[in-house]
PDB file of C-alpha atoms in Angstrom:
ATOM      1  CA  MET A  19      29.674 198.964   0.725  1.00 84.00           C
ATOM      2  CA  GLY A  20      30.263 195.875  -1.453  1.00 92.00           C
ATOM      3  CA  GLU A  21      32.813 193.188  -1.397  1.00 95.00           C
ATOM      4  CA  ILE A  22      35.307 191.694  -3.924  1.00 95.00           C
ATOM      5  CA  TRP A  23      35.610 187.967  -4.066  1.00 95.00           C
ATOM      6  CA  VAL A  24      38.756 186.561  -5.910  1.00 97.00           C
ATOM      7  CA  ALA A  25      38.212 183.138  -7.378  1.00 97.00           C
ATOM      8  CA  THR A  26      40.808 180.777  -9.207  1.00 98.00           C
ATOM      9  CA  LYS A  27      39.556 178.334 -11.722  1.00 98.00           C
ATOM     10  CA  ALA A  28      41.075 175.464 -13.541  1.00 98.00           C
ATOM     11  CA  LEU A  29      40.712 174.430 -17.136  1.00 98.00           C
ATOM     12  CA  ILE A  30      42.240 170.792 -16.523  1.00 98.00           C
ATOM     13  CA  LEU A  31      43.335 168.736 -19.540  1.00 98.00           C
ATOM     14  CA  TYR A  32      43.926 165.043 -19.852  1.00 98.00           C
ATOM     15  CA  ASN A  33      44.008 162.995 -23.057  1.00 98.00           C
ATOM     16  CA  LYS A  34      42.768 165.975 -25.126  1.00 97.00           C
ATOM     17  CA  ARG A  35      39.765 166.409 -22.899  1.00 98.00           C
ATOM     18  CA  ALA A  36      38.724 169.172 -20.388  1.00 98.00           C
ATOM     19  CA  LEU A  37      37.372 168.465 -16.992  1.00 98.00           C
ATOM     20  CA  ILE A  38      33.996 169.925 -16.098  1.00 98.00           C
ATOM     21  CA  ILE A  39      32.019 169.406 -12.875  1.00 98.00           C
ATOM     22  CA  GLN A  40      28.344 169.641 -12.184  1.00 96.00           C
ATOM     23  CA  ARG A  41      27.263 171.717  -9.061  1.00 94.00           C
ATOM     24  CA  SER A  42      25.217 170.202  -6.648  1.00 92.00           C
ATOM     25  CA  ASN A  43      22.708 172.180  -4.432  1.00 82.00           C
ATOM     26  CA  TYR A  44      25.297 172.400  -1.720  1.00 67.00           C
ATOM     27  CA  CYS A  45      25.526 176.041  -1.509  1.00 63.00           C
ATOM     28  CA  GLY A  46      22.192 176.887  -3.406  1.00 61.00           C
ATOM     29  CA  VAL A  47      24.107 178.842  -6.088  1.00 64.00           C
ATOM     30  CA  GLY A  48      24.360 177.672  -9.741  1.00 70.00           C
ATOM     31  CA  GLU A  49      22.629 174.408  -8.859  1.00 81.00           C
ATOM     32  CA  ASN A  50      23.245 171.902 -11.722  1.00 90.00           C
ATOM     33  CA  GLU A  51      25.339 174.133 -13.776  1.00 94.00           C
ATOM     34  CA  TRP A  52      28.622 172.694 -15.249  1.00 97.00           C
ATOM     35  CA  GLU A  53      31.991 174.537 -14.399  1.00 96.00           C
ATOM     36  CA  PHE A  54      35.659 174.167 -14.125  1.00 98.00           C
ATOM     37  CA  ALA A  55      37.245 173.284 -10.655  1.00 98.00           C
ATOM     38  CA  GLY A  56      38.290 175.895  -8.505  1.00 97.00           C
ATOM     39  CA  GLY A  57      37.018 178.489  -5.863  1.00 96.00           C
ATOM     40  CA  GLY A  58      37.616 181.382  -3.744  1.00 96.00           C
ATOM     41  CA  LEU A  59      41.051 182.294  -2.180  1.00 97.00           C
ATOM     42  CA  LYS A  60      41.581 182.570   1.638  1.00 96.00           C
ATOM     43  CA  PHE A  61      42.948 185.626   2.915  1.00 95.00           C
ATOM     44  CA  GLY A  62      46.596 185.781   2.538  1.00 97.00           C
ATOM     45  CA  GLU A  63      46.742 182.651   0.246  1.00 97.00           C
ATOM     46  CA  ASP A  64      49.027 182.654  -2.904  1.00 97.00           C
ATOM     47  CA  LEU A  65      46.971 182.461  -6.232  1.00 97.00           C
ATOM     48  CA  LEU A  66      48.520 178.930  -7.370  1.00 98.00           C
ATOM     49  CA  ASP A  67      48.466 177.592  -3.721  1.00 98.00           C
ATOM     50  CA  GLY A  68      44.757 178.376  -3.583  1.00 98.00           C
ATOM     51  CA  LEU A  69      44.021 176.908  -6.939  1.00 98.00           C
ATOM     52  CA  SER A  70      45.919 173.622  -6.138  1.00 98.00           C
ATOM     53  CA  ARG A  71      44.027 173.441  -2.812  1.00 98.00           C
ATOM     54  CA  GLU A  72      40.574 174.068  -4.475  1.00 98.00           C
ATOM     55  CA  ILE A  73      41.250 171.379  -7.220  1.00 98.00           C
ATOM     56  CA  LEU A  74      42.317 168.755  -4.571  1.00 98.00           C
ATOM     57  CA  GLU A  75      39.296 169.669  -2.432  1.00 97.00           C
ATOM     58  CA  GLU A  76      36.796 169.436  -5.300  1.00 97.00           C
ATOM     59  CA  VAL A  77      37.942 166.724  -7.858  1.00 98.00           C
ATOM     60  CA  GLY A  78      40.840 164.979  -5.779  1.00 98.00           C
ATOM     61  CA  LEU A  79      43.487 165.754  -8.476  1.00 98.00           C
ATOM     62  CA  THR A  80      46.948 167.056  -8.192  1.00 96.00           C
ATOM     63  CA  VAL A  81      47.833 168.957 -11.237  1.00 98.00           C
ATOM     64  CA  ARG A  82      50.558 170.935 -13.234  1.00 98.00           C
ATOM     65  CA  ILE A  83      49.583 174.438 -13.402  1.00 98.00           C
ATOM     66  CA  ASP A  84      50.750 175.713 -16.914  1.00 98.00           C
ATOM     67  CA  ARG A  85      49.615 179.360 -17.212  1.00 98.00           C
ATOM     68  CA  LEU A  86      46.993 181.988 -16.905  1.00 98.00           C
ATOM     69  CA  LEU A  87      44.455 181.796 -19.579  1.00 98.00           C
ATOM     70  CA  TYR A  88      42.011 184.769 -18.818  1.00 98.00           C
ATOM     71  CA  ALA A  89      40.724 186.970 -16.087  1.00 98.00           C
ATOM     72  CA  ILE A  90      37.235 188.261 -15.797  1.00 97.00           C
ATOM     73  CA  SER A  91      35.458 190.706 -13.382  1.00 96.00           C
ATOM     74  CA  ARG A  92      31.583 190.184 -12.958  1.00 92.00           C
ATOM     75  CA  LEU A  93      29.242 192.044 -10.689  1.00 92.00           C
ATOM     76  CA  VAL A  94      26.909 189.173  -9.412  1.00 85.00           C
ATOM     77  CA  ASN A  95      24.774 191.721  -7.440  1.00 89.00           C
ATOM     78  CA  PRO A  96      24.891 195.186  -6.392  1.00 91.00           C
ATOM     79  CA  GLN A  97      27.053 194.369  -3.420  1.00 93.00           C
ATOM     80  CA  ARG A  98      29.366 191.541  -4.716  1.00 92.00           C
ATOM     81  CA  GLN A  99      32.011 191.649  -7.452  1.00 96.00           C
ATOM     82  CA  ILE A 100      33.817 188.558  -8.542  1.00 95.00           C
ATOM     83  CA  ILE A 101      37.372 188.662 -10.003  1.00 97.00           C
ATOM     84  CA  GLY A 102      37.864 185.255 -11.757  1.00 97.00           C
ATOM     85  CA  LEU A 103      41.352 183.972 -12.919  1.00 98.00           C
ATOM     86  CA  THR A 104      41.355 180.865 -14.962  1.00 98.00           C
ATOM     87  CA  TYR A 105      44.409 178.919 -15.516  1.00 98.00           C
ATOM     88  CA  LEU A 106      45.419 176.131 -18.002  1.00 98.00           C
ATOM     89  CA  CYS A 107      46.205 172.848 -15.984  1.00 98.00           C
ATOM     90  CA  TYR A 108      47.184 169.241 -16.887  1.00 98.00           C
ATOM     91  CA  ALA A 109      46.364 166.064 -14.885  1.00 98.00           C
ATOM     92  CA  ASN A 110      48.356 162.953 -15.084  1.00 97.00           C
ATOM     93  CA  THR A 111      45.228 160.981 -14.271  1.00 98.00           C
ATOM     94  CA  ASP A 112      41.495 160.912 -14.972  1.00 97.00           C
ATOM     95  CA  LYS A 113      40.623 159.547 -11.611  1.00 98.00           C
ATOM     96  CA  VAL A 114      38.277 162.039 -10.170  1.00 98.00           C
ATOM     97  CA  ILE A 115      36.986 162.123  -6.603  1.00 98.00           C
ATOM     98  CA  LEU A 116      34.256 164.619  -6.171  1.00 97.00           C
ATOM     99  CA  SER A 117      33.538 166.745  -3.093  1.00 94.00           C
ATOM    100  CA  ASN A 118      29.853 167.110  -1.890  1.00 92.00           C
ATOM    101  CA  GLU A 119      29.836 170.605  -3.880  1.00 92.00           C
ATOM    102  CA  HIS A 120      29.387 168.656  -7.028  1.00 94.00           C
ATOM    103  CA  ARG A 121      27.334 165.866  -8.228  1.00 95.00           C
ATOM    104  CA  ASN A 122      28.947 164.894 -11.527  1.00 97.00           C
ATOM    105  CA  PHE A 123      32.043 165.216 -13.728  1.00 98.00           C
ATOM    106  CA  LEU A 124      32.974 164.643 -17.495  1.00 98.00           C
ATOM    107  CA  TRP A 125      36.131 164.698 -19.444  1.00 98.00           C
ATOM    108  CA  ALA A 126      34.597 166.724 -22.096  1.00 98.00           C
ATOM    109  CA  THR A 127      35.278 167.265 -25.744  1.00 98.00           C
ATOM    110  CA  ARG A 128      35.004 170.730 -27.492  1.00 97.00           C
ATOM    111  CA  GLU A 129      31.555 170.068 -28.678  1.00 97.00           C
ATOM    112  CA  GLN A 130      30.488 169.067 -24.974  1.00 98.00           C
ATOM    113  CA  LEU A 131      31.994 171.982 -23.498  1.00 97.00           C
ATOM    114  CA  GLU A 132      30.036 174.256 -26.040  1.00 96.00           C
ATOM    115  CA  LYS A 133      26.806 172.418 -25.156  1.00 97.00           C
ATOM    116  CA  MET A 134      26.999 172.066 -21.308  1.00 97.00           C
ATOM    117  CA  LEU A 135      28.786 175.304 -20.012  1.00 97.00           C
ATOM    118  CA  THR A 136      26.705 178.395 -19.199  1.00 94.00           C
ATOM    119  CA  LYS A 137      26.721 181.265 -21.866  1.00 95.00           C
ATOM    120  CA  PRO A 138      28.842 183.555 -19.780  1.00 93.00           C
ATOM    121  CA  MET A 139      31.642 180.851 -19.346  1.00 95.00           C
ATOM    122  CA  LEU A 140      31.393 180.227 -23.250  1.00 96.00           C
ATOM    123  CA  ASP A 141      31.597 183.921 -23.619  1.00 96.00           C
ATOM    124  CA  ASP A 142      34.715 184.126 -21.653  1.00 96.00           C
ATOM    125  CA  LEU A 143      36.333 181.166 -23.590  1.00 97.00           C
ATOM    126  CA  THR A 144      35.339 182.849 -26.943  1.00 96.00           C
ATOM    127  CA  ILE A 145      36.288 186.332 -26.112  1.00 96.00           C
ATOM    128  CA  ASN A 146      39.902 184.993 -25.022  1.00 97.00           C
ATOM    129  CA  SER A 147      40.065 182.435 -27.902  1.00 96.00           C
ATOM    130  CA  VAL A 148      40.785 179.779 -25.431  1.00 97.00           C
ATOM    131  CA  LEU A 149      39.435 176.784 -27.282  1.00 95.00           C
ATOM    132  CA  GLU A 150      41.317 177.581 -30.325  1.00 94.00           C
ATOM    133  CA  GLN A 151      44.604 177.821 -28.302  1.00 93.00           C
ATOM    134  CA  LEU A 152      44.079 174.162 -26.939  1.00 95.00           C
ATOM    135  CA  ASP A 153      44.284 170.937 -28.280  1.00 91.00           C
ATOM    136  CA  ILE A 154      40.832 169.554 -27.266  1.00 96.00           C
ATOM    137  CA  ILE A 155      39.129 166.887 -29.435  1.00 93.00           C
TER     138      ILE A 155
END
């Protein structure tokens, strides 16, 4: 029998740019790919509490969580399904402190997002008209 894993992610904005972070080989999955901050929920954890915890752990930021942007369901292998919830968040600083899970960060423009994010992430943004809704330069 398979498992379902719930993850929360944050599209964090600061000065009309979005924070993306580049994975290290920390866990051997998605090495060098660019993504939004966030991760898996712990059992019994509230969605927004889990998101806040993951953001603080991965990029050292405390953010204001605004709203849910979109949800996805993806079968990553025959035994594992991921439910992903991506929230719009706002930072009050651009001072990022990366954990060992990531090797680099960028406060990206829309053009950089379109160039650096994976195709599935771009498809999620496009299907949900996210970039059209946000004020990203």
